[in-house]
Short mmCIF file of N, CA and C in Angstrom, two decimals:
data_model
loop_
_atom_site.label_atom_id
_atom_site.label_comp_id
_atom_site.label_asym_id
_atom_site.label_seq_id
_atom_site.Cartn_x
_atom_site.Cartn_y
_atom_site.Cartn_z
N ALA Q 28 19.26 -6.27 14.77
CA ALA Q 28 17.84 -6.51 14.74
C ALA Q 28 17.52 -7.29 13.47
N THR Q 29 16.59 -8.21 13.56
CA THR Q 29 16.20 -9.02 12.41
C THR Q 29 14.80 -8.61 11.98
N PHE Q 30 14.65 -8.34 10.71
CA PHE Q 30 13.36 -7.97 10.15
C PHE Q 30 13.09 -8.89 8.99
N GLY Q 31 11.86 -8.88 8.53
CA GLY Q 31 11.51 -9.66 7.35
C GLY Q 31 11.13 -8.74 6.21
N ARG Q 32 11.29 -9.22 5.02
CA ARG Q 32 10.89 -8.46 3.84
C ARG Q 32 9.86 -9.28 3.10
N ARG Q 33 8.75 -8.66 2.74
CA ARG Q 33 7.69 -9.34 2.01
C ARG Q 33 8.13 -9.53 0.56
N THR Q 34 7.98 -10.73 0.07
CA THR Q 34 8.25 -11.02 -1.33
C THR Q 34 7.01 -11.67 -1.92
N VAL Q 35 7.04 -11.96 -3.20
CA VAL Q 35 5.90 -12.59 -3.85
C VAL Q 35 5.60 -13.94 -3.20
N SER Q 36 6.63 -14.65 -2.81
CA SER Q 36 6.44 -16.00 -2.26
C SER Q 36 6.29 -16.01 -0.74
N GLY Q 37 6.34 -14.88 -0.09
CA GLY Q 37 6.19 -14.85 1.37
C GLY Q 37 7.17 -13.87 1.99
N TRP Q 38 7.63 -14.20 3.19
CA TRP Q 38 8.56 -13.33 3.92
C TRP Q 38 9.97 -13.90 3.86
N VAL Q 39 10.93 -13.03 3.67
CA VAL Q 39 12.34 -13.40 3.68
C VAL Q 39 12.97 -12.65 4.84
N GLU Q 40 13.69 -13.37 5.70
CA GLU Q 40 14.31 -12.73 6.84
C GLU Q 40 15.54 -11.93 6.39
N VAL Q 41 15.63 -10.71 6.88
CA VAL Q 41 16.75 -9.84 6.55
C VAL Q 41 17.36 -9.39 7.85
N ASP Q 42 18.67 -9.42 7.93
CA ASP Q 42 19.36 -9.03 9.15
C ASP Q 42 19.98 -7.66 8.96
N PHE Q 43 19.48 -6.67 9.70
CA PHE Q 43 20.04 -5.33 9.68
C PHE Q 43 20.85 -5.18 10.95
N ARG Q 44 22.07 -4.76 10.82
CA ARG Q 44 22.92 -4.53 11.99
C ARG Q 44 22.75 -3.07 12.42
N LEU Q 45 22.24 -2.91 13.64
CA LEU Q 45 22.06 -1.57 14.19
C LEU Q 45 23.00 -1.40 15.36
N SER Q 46 23.55 -0.21 15.49
CA SER Q 46 24.35 0.08 16.68
C SER Q 46 23.40 0.12 17.87
N ASP Q 47 23.96 0.02 19.06
CA ASP Q 47 23.14 0.07 20.26
C ASP Q 47 22.36 1.38 20.34
N GLU Q 48 22.99 2.47 19.93
CA GLU Q 48 22.33 3.78 19.96
C GLU Q 48 21.17 3.82 18.97
N ASP Q 49 21.38 3.32 17.74
CA ASP Q 49 20.32 3.30 16.73
C ASP Q 49 19.18 2.39 17.16
N GLU Q 50 19.52 1.24 17.72
CA GLU Q 50 18.48 0.32 18.17
C GLU Q 50 17.64 0.97 19.28
N GLN Q 51 18.29 1.73 20.17
CA GLN Q 51 17.57 2.40 21.24
C GLN Q 51 16.65 3.48 20.68
N ARG Q 52 17.07 4.17 19.63
CA ARG Q 52 16.21 5.17 18.99
C ARG Q 52 14.95 4.52 18.44
N VAL Q 53 15.10 3.35 17.80
CA VAL Q 53 13.95 2.64 17.26
C VAL Q 53 13.04 2.18 18.39
N VAL Q 54 13.61 1.65 19.45
CA VAL Q 54 12.82 1.17 20.60
C VAL Q 54 12.06 2.34 21.23
N ASP Q 55 12.71 3.48 21.37
CA ASP Q 55 12.05 4.65 21.97
C ASP Q 55 10.91 5.16 21.10
N ALA Q 56 11.08 5.12 19.79
CA ALA Q 56 10.05 5.64 18.88
C ALA Q 56 8.93 4.64 18.62
N TYR Q 57 9.17 3.38 18.91
CA TYR Q 57 8.25 2.31 18.52
C TYR Q 57 6.81 2.49 19.02
N PRO Q 58 6.57 2.81 20.29
CA PRO Q 58 5.16 2.95 20.73
C PRO Q 58 4.38 4.01 19.95
N ALA Q 59 5.00 5.16 19.70
CA ALA Q 59 4.31 6.22 18.94
C ALA Q 59 4.10 5.77 17.49
N LEU Q 60 5.08 5.08 16.92
CA LEU Q 60 4.96 4.60 15.54
C LEU Q 60 3.87 3.54 15.43
N ARG Q 61 3.76 2.69 16.43
CA ARG Q 61 2.73 1.64 16.41
C ARG Q 61 1.33 2.26 16.49
N ARG Q 62 1.16 3.26 17.37
CA ARG Q 62 -0.13 3.96 17.45
C ARG Q 62 -0.47 4.61 16.11
N PHE Q 63 0.53 5.23 15.50
CA PHE Q 63 0.32 5.87 14.21
C PHE Q 63 -0.07 4.84 13.15
N ALA Q 64 0.59 3.70 13.13
CA ALA Q 64 0.26 2.64 12.16
C ALA Q 64 -1.17 2.16 12.35
N PHE Q 65 -1.62 2.03 13.60
CA PHE Q 65 -3.00 1.61 13.86
C PHE Q 65 -3.99 2.65 13.34
N ALA Q 66 -3.63 3.92 13.42
CA ALA Q 66 -4.53 4.97 12.93
C ALA Q 66 -4.57 5.03 11.41
N VAL Q 67 -3.49 4.71 10.76
CA VAL Q 67 -3.39 4.85 9.31
C VAL Q 67 -3.82 3.59 8.56
N ALA Q 68 -3.69 2.43 9.19
CA ALA Q 68 -3.95 1.16 8.51
C ALA Q 68 -5.43 0.99 8.16
N ASP Q 69 -5.69 0.43 6.98
CA ASP Q 69 -7.04 0.06 6.61
C ASP Q 69 -7.46 -1.17 7.41
N LEU Q 70 -8.75 -1.47 7.40
CA LEU Q 70 -9.26 -2.59 8.18
C LEU Q 70 -8.67 -3.93 7.76
N ASP Q 71 -8.35 -4.07 6.48
CA ASP Q 71 -7.83 -5.33 5.98
C ASP Q 71 -6.30 -5.41 6.05
N CYS Q 72 -5.68 -4.50 6.76
CA CYS Q 72 -4.23 -4.43 6.87
C CYS Q 72 -3.83 -4.53 8.34
N ASP Q 73 -2.91 -5.42 8.64
CA ASP Q 73 -2.40 -5.53 10.01
C ASP Q 73 -1.45 -4.36 10.27
N PRO Q 74 -1.75 -3.52 11.26
CA PRO Q 74 -0.90 -2.36 11.53
C PRO Q 74 0.55 -2.74 11.88
N ASP Q 75 0.74 -3.87 12.55
CA ASP Q 75 2.10 -4.28 12.87
C ASP Q 75 2.88 -4.64 11.60
N ASP Q 76 2.20 -5.26 10.63
CA ASP Q 76 2.85 -5.55 9.34
C ASP Q 76 3.18 -4.25 8.62
N LEU Q 77 2.28 -3.29 8.70
CA LEU Q 77 2.49 -2.00 8.07
C LEU Q 77 3.73 -1.32 8.66
N LEU Q 78 3.83 -1.29 9.96
CA LEU Q 78 4.98 -0.68 10.64
C LEU Q 78 6.26 -1.44 10.28
N HIS Q 79 6.18 -2.76 10.30
CA HIS Q 79 7.33 -3.59 9.99
C HIS Q 79 7.84 -3.30 8.57
N GLU Q 80 6.93 -3.27 7.61
CA GLU Q 80 7.32 -3.01 6.23
C GLU Q 80 7.92 -1.61 6.08
N ALA Q 81 7.35 -0.64 6.77
CA ALA Q 81 7.89 0.72 6.72
C ALA Q 81 9.30 0.77 7.31
N LEU Q 82 9.52 0.09 8.42
CA LEU Q 82 10.86 0.06 9.02
C LEU Q 82 11.88 -0.58 8.10
N VAL Q 83 11.48 -1.67 7.44
CA VAL Q 83 12.39 -2.33 6.50
C VAL Q 83 12.74 -1.37 5.36
N ARG Q 84 11.76 -0.66 4.84
CA ARG Q 84 12.02 0.30 3.75
C ARG Q 84 12.96 1.41 4.22
N VAL Q 85 12.74 1.90 5.43
CA VAL Q 85 13.60 2.95 5.97
C VAL Q 85 15.03 2.43 6.10
N LEU Q 86 15.18 1.23 6.66
CA LEU Q 86 16.52 0.67 6.86
C LEU Q 86 17.20 0.37 5.53
N ASP Q 87 16.42 0.07 4.50
CA ASP Q 87 16.97 -0.15 3.16
C ASP Q 87 17.53 1.14 2.57
N ARG Q 88 16.92 2.27 2.91
CA ARG Q 88 17.25 3.53 2.25
C ARG Q 88 18.44 4.25 2.88
N LYS Q 89 18.47 4.30 4.20
CA LYS Q 89 19.56 5.04 4.84
C LYS Q 89 19.77 4.55 6.26
N PRO Q 90 20.97 4.71 6.78
CA PRO Q 90 21.24 4.31 8.16
C PRO Q 90 20.43 5.16 9.15
N ILE Q 91 19.99 4.54 10.22
CA ILE Q 91 19.19 5.23 11.24
C ILE Q 91 19.93 6.46 11.77
N GLY Q 92 21.24 6.36 11.91
CA GLY Q 92 22.03 7.47 12.44
C GLY Q 92 21.98 8.72 11.59
N GLU Q 93 21.67 8.58 10.30
CA GLU Q 93 21.60 9.74 9.40
C GLU Q 93 20.23 10.41 9.40
N ILE Q 94 19.26 9.82 10.10
CA ILE Q 94 17.90 10.36 10.12
C ILE Q 94 17.75 11.26 11.34
N GLU Q 95 17.47 12.54 11.07
CA GLU Q 95 17.38 13.50 12.17
C GLU Q 95 16.14 13.25 13.04
N ASP Q 96 14.97 13.20 12.42
CA ASP Q 96 13.72 12.97 13.15
C ASP Q 96 13.17 11.61 12.74
N LEU Q 97 13.56 10.59 13.47
CA LEU Q 97 13.22 9.21 13.12
C LEU Q 97 11.71 8.98 13.09
N THR Q 98 11.00 9.50 14.08
CA THR Q 98 9.56 9.28 14.15
C THR Q 98 8.86 9.88 12.93
N ALA Q 99 9.19 11.09 12.57
CA ALA Q 99 8.57 11.73 11.41
C ALA Q 99 8.92 10.98 10.13
N TYR Q 100 10.16 10.55 10.00
CA TYR Q 100 10.60 9.85 8.80
C TYR Q 100 9.85 8.53 8.64
N VAL Q 101 9.72 7.78 9.73
CA VAL Q 101 9.02 6.49 9.66
C VAL Q 101 7.52 6.71 9.49
N CYS Q 102 6.95 7.76 10.06
CA CYS Q 102 5.53 8.08 9.84
C CYS Q 102 5.25 8.30 8.37
N ARG Q 103 6.15 9.03 7.69
CA ARG Q 103 5.99 9.22 6.24
C ARG Q 103 6.04 7.88 5.52
N ALA Q 104 6.97 7.02 5.94
CA ALA Q 104 7.10 5.70 5.30
C ALA Q 104 5.84 4.87 5.54
N ILE Q 105 5.28 4.92 6.75
CA ILE Q 105 4.05 4.19 7.06
C ILE Q 105 2.91 4.68 6.17
N THR Q 106 2.78 5.98 6.05
CA THR Q 106 1.72 6.56 5.21
C THR Q 106 1.88 6.12 3.75
N ASN Q 107 3.11 6.14 3.26
CA ASN Q 107 3.36 5.73 1.88
C ASN Q 107 3.06 4.25 1.67
N VAL Q 108 3.46 3.40 2.60
CA VAL Q 108 3.19 1.96 2.48
C VAL Q 108 1.68 1.72 2.51
N ALA Q 109 0.97 2.40 3.42
CA ALA Q 109 -0.48 2.23 3.50
C ALA Q 109 -1.16 2.67 2.21
N SER Q 110 -0.71 3.79 1.65
CA SER Q 110 -1.28 4.27 0.39
C SER Q 110 -1.00 3.29 -0.74
N ASN Q 111 0.22 2.77 -0.79
CA ASN Q 111 0.58 1.79 -1.83
C ASN Q 111 -0.26 0.53 -1.71
N ARG Q 112 -0.47 0.06 -0.48
CA ARG Q 112 -1.28 -1.14 -0.28
C ARG Q 112 -2.72 -0.90 -0.71
N ARG Q 113 -3.25 0.27 -0.39
CA ARG Q 113 -4.64 0.58 -0.75
C ARG Q 113 -4.80 0.63 -2.27
N ARG Q 114 -3.85 1.28 -2.96
CA ARG Q 114 -3.89 1.32 -4.42
C ARG Q 114 -3.77 -0.07 -5.02
N SER Q 115 -2.88 -0.88 -4.47
CA SER Q 115 -2.68 -2.24 -4.98
C SER Q 115 -3.94 -3.07 -4.80
N LEU Q 116 -4.56 -2.95 -3.64
CA LEU Q 116 -5.79 -3.70 -3.37
C LEU Q 116 -6.91 -3.24 -4.31
N GLY Q 117 -6.99 -1.93 -4.56
CA GLY Q 117 -7.99 -1.41 -5.49
C GLY Q 117 -7.80 -1.95 -6.89
N ARG Q 118 -6.54 -1.99 -7.35
CA ARG Q 118 -6.25 -2.56 -8.68
C ARG Q 118 -6.64 -4.03 -8.73
N ARG Q 119 -6.36 -4.75 -7.66
CA ARG Q 119 -6.69 -6.18 -7.61
C ARG Q 119 -8.20 -6.39 -7.65
N ARG Q 120 -8.92 -5.60 -6.88
CA ARG Q 120 -10.39 -5.73 -6.87
C ARG Q 120 -10.99 -5.40 -8.23
N ARG Q 121 -10.47 -4.35 -8.88
CA ARG Q 121 -10.98 -3.99 -10.21
C ARG Q 121 -10.69 -5.10 -11.22
N ALA Q 122 -9.51 -5.71 -11.12
CA ALA Q 122 -9.16 -6.80 -12.04
C ALA Q 122 -10.07 -8.00 -11.82
N ILE Q 123 -10.36 -8.31 -10.57
CA ILE Q 123 -11.26 -9.43 -10.26
C ILE Q 123 -12.66 -9.14 -10.78
N ASP Q 124 -13.12 -7.89 -10.61
CA ASP Q 124 -14.44 -7.51 -11.12
C ASP Q 124 -14.49 -7.63 -12.64
N ARG Q 125 -13.43 -7.18 -13.32
CA ARG Q 125 -13.40 -7.26 -14.79
C ARG Q 125 -13.43 -8.71 -15.26
N LEU Q 126 -12.74 -9.57 -14.53
CA LEU Q 126 -12.70 -10.98 -14.92
C LEU Q 126 -13.95 -11.73 -14.50
N GLY Q 127 -14.72 -11.15 -13.59
CA GLY Q 127 -15.93 -11.81 -13.12
C GLY Q 127 -15.64 -13.03 -12.27
N VAL Q 128 -14.50 -13.01 -11.62
CA VAL Q 128 -14.08 -14.15 -10.80
C VAL Q 128 -14.27 -13.77 -9.33
N GLY Q 129 -14.82 -14.70 -8.54
CA GLY Q 129 -14.92 -14.49 -7.10
C GLY Q 129 -13.53 -14.52 -6.50
N SER Q 130 -13.26 -13.64 -5.55
CA SER Q 130 -11.93 -13.57 -4.97
C SER Q 130 -11.68 -14.70 -3.99
N GLY Q 131 -12.73 -15.33 -3.49
CA GLY Q 131 -12.55 -16.40 -2.51
C GLY Q 131 -12.17 -15.88 -1.14
N GLU Q 132 -12.09 -14.56 -1.00
CA GLU Q 132 -11.74 -13.98 0.28
C GLU Q 132 -12.99 -13.62 1.05
N GLU Q 133 -12.83 -13.54 2.34
CA GLU Q 133 -13.91 -13.12 3.22
C GLU Q 133 -14.24 -11.66 2.90
N THR Q 134 -15.50 -11.37 2.65
CA THR Q 134 -15.86 -10.01 2.27
C THR Q 134 -16.44 -9.20 3.43
N SER Q 135 -16.70 -9.83 4.54
CA SER Q 135 -17.26 -9.07 5.65
C SER Q 135 -16.19 -8.20 6.28
N THR Q 136 -16.61 -7.07 6.77
CA THR Q 136 -15.70 -6.14 7.42
C THR Q 136 -15.56 -6.54 8.88
N PRO Q 137 -14.32 -6.59 9.40
CA PRO Q 137 -14.14 -6.93 10.80
C PRO Q 137 -14.88 -5.94 11.69
N ALA Q 138 -15.40 -6.44 12.80
CA ALA Q 138 -16.13 -5.57 13.71
C ALA Q 138 -15.14 -4.66 14.42
N VAL Q 139 -15.38 -3.36 14.35
CA VAL Q 139 -14.57 -2.38 15.05
C VAL Q 139 -15.52 -1.39 15.69
N PRO Q 140 -15.08 -0.72 16.74
CA PRO Q 140 -15.94 0.30 17.31
C PRO Q 140 -16.33 1.32 16.23
N SER Q 141 -17.55 1.85 16.32
CA SER Q 141 -18.05 2.73 15.27
C SER Q 141 -17.18 3.96 15.06
N ASP Q 142 -16.56 4.48 16.12
CA ASP Q 142 -15.72 5.66 15.93
C ASP Q 142 -14.50 5.35 15.08
N LEU Q 143 -13.99 4.13 15.17
CA LEU Q 143 -12.87 3.74 14.31
C LEU Q 143 -13.34 3.44 12.90
N ALA Q 144 -14.51 2.84 12.78
CA ALA Q 144 -15.05 2.52 11.46
C ALA Q 144 -15.27 3.79 10.66
N GLU Q 145 -15.66 4.87 11.31
CA GLU Q 145 -15.86 6.14 10.62
C GLU Q 145 -14.57 6.63 9.97
N LEU Q 146 -13.44 6.36 10.59
CA LEU Q 146 -12.17 6.81 10.04
C LEU Q 146 -11.78 6.07 8.77
N MET Q 147 -12.35 4.89 8.56
CA MET Q 147 -11.97 4.08 7.42
C MET Q 147 -12.44 4.66 6.09
N VAL Q 148 -13.34 5.65 6.13
CA VAL Q 148 -13.76 6.30 4.88
C VAL Q 148 -12.66 7.21 4.36
N LEU Q 149 -11.69 7.54 5.21
CA LEU Q 149 -10.60 8.42 4.82
C LEU Q 149 -9.46 7.62 4.21
N ASP Q 150 -8.79 8.21 3.22
CA ASP Q 150 -7.60 7.55 2.68
C ASP Q 150 -6.44 7.73 3.68
N PRO Q 151 -5.40 6.91 3.59
CA PRO Q 151 -4.31 6.97 4.58
C PRO Q 151 -3.68 8.35 4.77
N PRO Q 152 -3.43 9.13 3.71
CA PRO Q 152 -2.85 10.46 3.97
C PRO Q 152 -3.75 11.37 4.80
N LYS Q 153 -5.05 11.36 4.54
CA LYS Q 153 -5.97 12.19 5.34
C LYS Q 153 -6.07 11.65 6.76
N ARG Q 154 -6.15 10.31 6.89
CA ARG Q 154 -6.22 9.69 8.21
C ARG Q 154 -4.97 9.99 9.02
N ALA Q 155 -3.81 9.98 8.37
CA ALA Q 155 -2.55 10.27 9.05
C ALA Q 155 -2.53 11.71 9.56
N ALA Q 156 -2.91 12.64 8.70
CA ALA Q 156 -2.92 14.05 9.09
C ALA Q 156 -3.91 14.30 10.23
N LEU Q 157 -5.09 13.72 10.12
CA LEU Q 157 -6.10 13.91 11.17
C LEU Q 157 -5.64 13.30 12.48
N TYR Q 158 -5.03 12.12 12.42
CA TYR Q 158 -4.54 11.46 13.64
C TYR Q 158 -3.50 12.36 14.34
N LEU Q 159 -2.52 12.83 13.59
CA LEU Q 159 -1.48 13.65 14.19
C LEU Q 159 -2.06 14.94 14.77
N PHE Q 160 -3.02 15.53 14.07
CA PHE Q 160 -3.60 16.79 14.51
C PHE Q 160 -4.54 16.60 15.70
N ALA Q 161 -5.50 15.68 15.57
CA ALA Q 161 -6.56 15.55 16.59
C ALA Q 161 -6.16 14.68 17.77
N VAL Q 162 -5.40 13.64 17.54
CA VAL Q 162 -5.07 12.70 18.63
C VAL Q 162 -3.74 13.05 19.29
N GLU Q 163 -2.72 13.25 18.46
CA GLU Q 163 -1.39 13.55 19.02
C GLU Q 163 -1.23 15.02 19.39
N GLY Q 164 -2.17 15.87 18.93
CA GLY Q 164 -2.13 17.28 19.30
C GLY Q 164 -1.10 18.10 18.54
N TYR Q 165 -0.67 17.63 17.37
CA TYR Q 165 0.29 18.37 16.56
C TYR Q 165 -0.37 19.62 15.99
N SER Q 166 0.41 20.66 15.79
CA SER Q 166 -0.07 21.84 15.06
C SER Q 166 -0.04 21.51 13.57
N HIS Q 167 -0.64 22.36 12.76
CA HIS Q 167 -0.60 22.13 11.32
C HIS Q 167 0.84 22.12 10.81
N ARG Q 168 1.67 22.97 11.37
CA ARG Q 168 3.08 23.03 10.98
C ARG Q 168 3.78 21.71 11.33
N GLN Q 169 3.51 21.17 12.52
CA GLN Q 169 4.12 19.91 12.92
C GLN Q 169 3.62 18.74 12.06
N VAL Q 170 2.34 18.76 11.71
CA VAL Q 170 1.79 17.74 10.81
C VAL Q 170 2.51 17.81 9.48
N ALA Q 171 2.69 19.01 8.97
CA ALA Q 171 3.38 19.20 7.69
C ALA Q 171 4.81 18.67 7.75
N GLU Q 172 5.50 18.95 8.83
CA GLU Q 172 6.88 18.46 8.97
C GLU Q 172 6.92 16.95 9.09
N ALA Q 173 6.00 16.39 9.86
CA ALA Q 173 5.98 14.94 10.06
C ALA Q 173 5.67 14.18 8.78
N LEU Q 174 4.80 14.73 7.94
CA LEU Q 174 4.39 14.04 6.72
C LEU Q 174 5.12 14.55 5.48
N ASP Q 175 6.05 15.49 5.68
CA ASP Q 175 6.85 16.05 4.59
C ASP Q 175 5.97 16.65 3.49
N ILE Q 176 5.03 17.50 3.94
CA ILE Q 176 4.15 18.22 3.04
C ILE Q 176 4.15 19.68 3.46
N THR Q 177 3.52 20.53 2.68
CA THR Q 177 3.46 21.94 3.04
C THR Q 177 2.42 22.14 4.14
N VAL Q 178 2.50 23.28 4.81
CA VAL Q 178 1.52 23.60 5.85
C VAL Q 178 0.13 23.72 5.23
N VAL Q 179 0.05 24.29 4.03
CA VAL Q 179 -1.22 24.41 3.33
C VAL Q 179 -1.82 23.02 3.06
N ALA Q 180 -0.98 22.09 2.63
CA ALA Q 180 -1.45 20.72 2.37
C ALA Q 180 -1.91 20.05 3.66
N ALA Q 181 -1.19 20.29 4.75
CA ALA Q 181 -1.58 19.71 6.05
C ALA Q 181 -2.95 20.24 6.48
N ARG Q 182 -3.12 21.57 6.38
CA ARG Q 182 -4.43 22.17 6.72
C ARG Q 182 -5.53 21.58 5.83
N SER Q 183 -5.23 21.43 4.55
CA SER Q 183 -6.21 20.92 3.61
C SER Q 183 -6.59 19.48 3.95
N ARG Q 184 -5.61 18.64 4.23
CA ARG Q 184 -5.91 17.25 4.55
C ARG Q 184 -6.75 17.13 5.82
N VAL Q 185 -6.39 17.89 6.85
CA VAL Q 185 -7.16 17.86 8.10
C VAL Q 185 -8.58 18.38 7.85
N SER Q 186 -8.68 19.48 7.13
CA SER Q 186 -9.99 20.06 6.84
C SER Q 186 -10.87 19.11 6.03
N LYS Q 187 -10.31 18.51 4.98
CA LYS Q 187 -11.08 17.57 4.16
C LYS Q 187 -11.48 16.33 4.96
N ALA Q 188 -10.58 15.85 5.81
CA ALA Q 188 -10.90 14.69 6.63
C ALA Q 188 -12.07 15.01 7.57
N LEU Q 189 -12.01 16.15 8.22
CA LEU Q 189 -13.10 16.55 9.12
C LEU Q 189 -14.41 16.74 8.36
N LYS Q 190 -14.32 17.33 7.19
CA LYS Q 190 -15.52 17.55 6.37
C LYS Q 190 -16.16 16.22 5.97
N LEU Q 191 -15.33 15.25 5.56
CA LEU Q 191 -15.86 13.93 5.21
C LEU Q 191 -16.50 13.24 6.41
N LEU Q 192 -15.85 13.33 7.56
CA LEU Q 192 -16.41 12.70 8.76
C LEU Q 192 -17.73 13.35 9.16
N ARG Q 193 -17.79 14.68 9.09
CA ARG Q 193 -19.05 15.37 9.41
C ARG Q 193 -20.16 14.95 8.45
N ALA Q 194 -19.85 14.85 7.16
CA ALA Q 194 -20.85 14.45 6.17
C ALA Q 194 -21.35 13.03 6.45
N ASN Q 195 -20.45 12.14 6.80
CA ASN Q 195 -20.85 10.76 7.11
C ASN Q 195 -21.72 10.71 8.36
N MET Q 196 -21.38 11.50 9.37
CA MET Q 196 -22.18 11.52 10.59
C MET Q 196 -23.56 12.10 10.31
N ALA Q 197 -23.62 13.11 9.48
CA ALA Q 197 -24.91 13.71 9.12
C ALA Q 197 -25.78 12.69 8.38
N GLU Q 198 -25.17 11.90 7.49
CA GLU Q 198 -25.92 10.85 6.79
C GLU Q 198 -26.46 9.81 7.78
N GLU Q 199 -25.65 9.44 8.77
CA GLU Q 199 -26.09 8.48 9.78
C GLU Q 199 -27.28 9.03 10.56
N VAL Q 200 -27.18 10.28 10.98
CA VAL Q 200 -28.26 10.89 11.74
C VAL Q 200 -29.53 10.95 10.88
N HIS Q 201 -29.37 11.32 9.62
CA HIS Q 201 -30.52 11.37 8.71
C HIS Q 201 -31.16 9.99 8.55
N ALA Q 202 -30.33 8.96 8.42
CA ALA Q 202 -30.83 7.59 8.27
C ALA Q 202 -31.56 7.13 9.53
N ILE Q 203 -31.05 7.51 10.68
CA ILE Q 203 -31.70 7.15 11.95
C ILE Q 203 -33.03 7.87 12.08
N ASP Q 204 -33.05 9.19 11.74
CA ASP Q 204 -34.28 9.97 11.82
C ASP Q 204 -35.34 9.44 10.85
N ALA Q 205 -34.91 9.02 9.66
CA ALA Q 205 -35.85 8.52 8.63
C ALA Q 205 -36.35 7.13 8.98
N GLY Q 206 -35.55 6.35 9.71
CA GLY Q 206 -35.92 4.96 9.99
C GLY Q 206 -36.66 4.79 11.22
#
């Protein structure tokens, strides 16, 4: 399989040799991983790029054959890449603000259905936990295993995510009632 690696100057093609069995494991897990990447990605991040970068990082670290639960392992990598991208973008925005320089980038938010836009207030770890719990139907224990966190942390992330979403919905209702 051929993948690309993001560098400062663009993408560099990297050739990873996978056995037929390992390649089939990736193919089998791919639809679930892609759905997960779409749930975790910020609006300014292409979910396919996020998944691709996570797969490259996984393949850099260890052979697919050594990974017991491939889907959970790659989900953790996707969450980490999304968090890293969000932090990097925040640092970049703060630096631009300090310098007083216009970024030259489009500042409008892409149009998405309102139910998806509501999820964007959550950081990637909370969004990942909520997605696995509410959409995929994972138990708190399964969320914890998939994200390599404790069960208490999984419960906390899901609870905080739901609390934030409820607060945002309440603000919307209040704004509609007032307007």
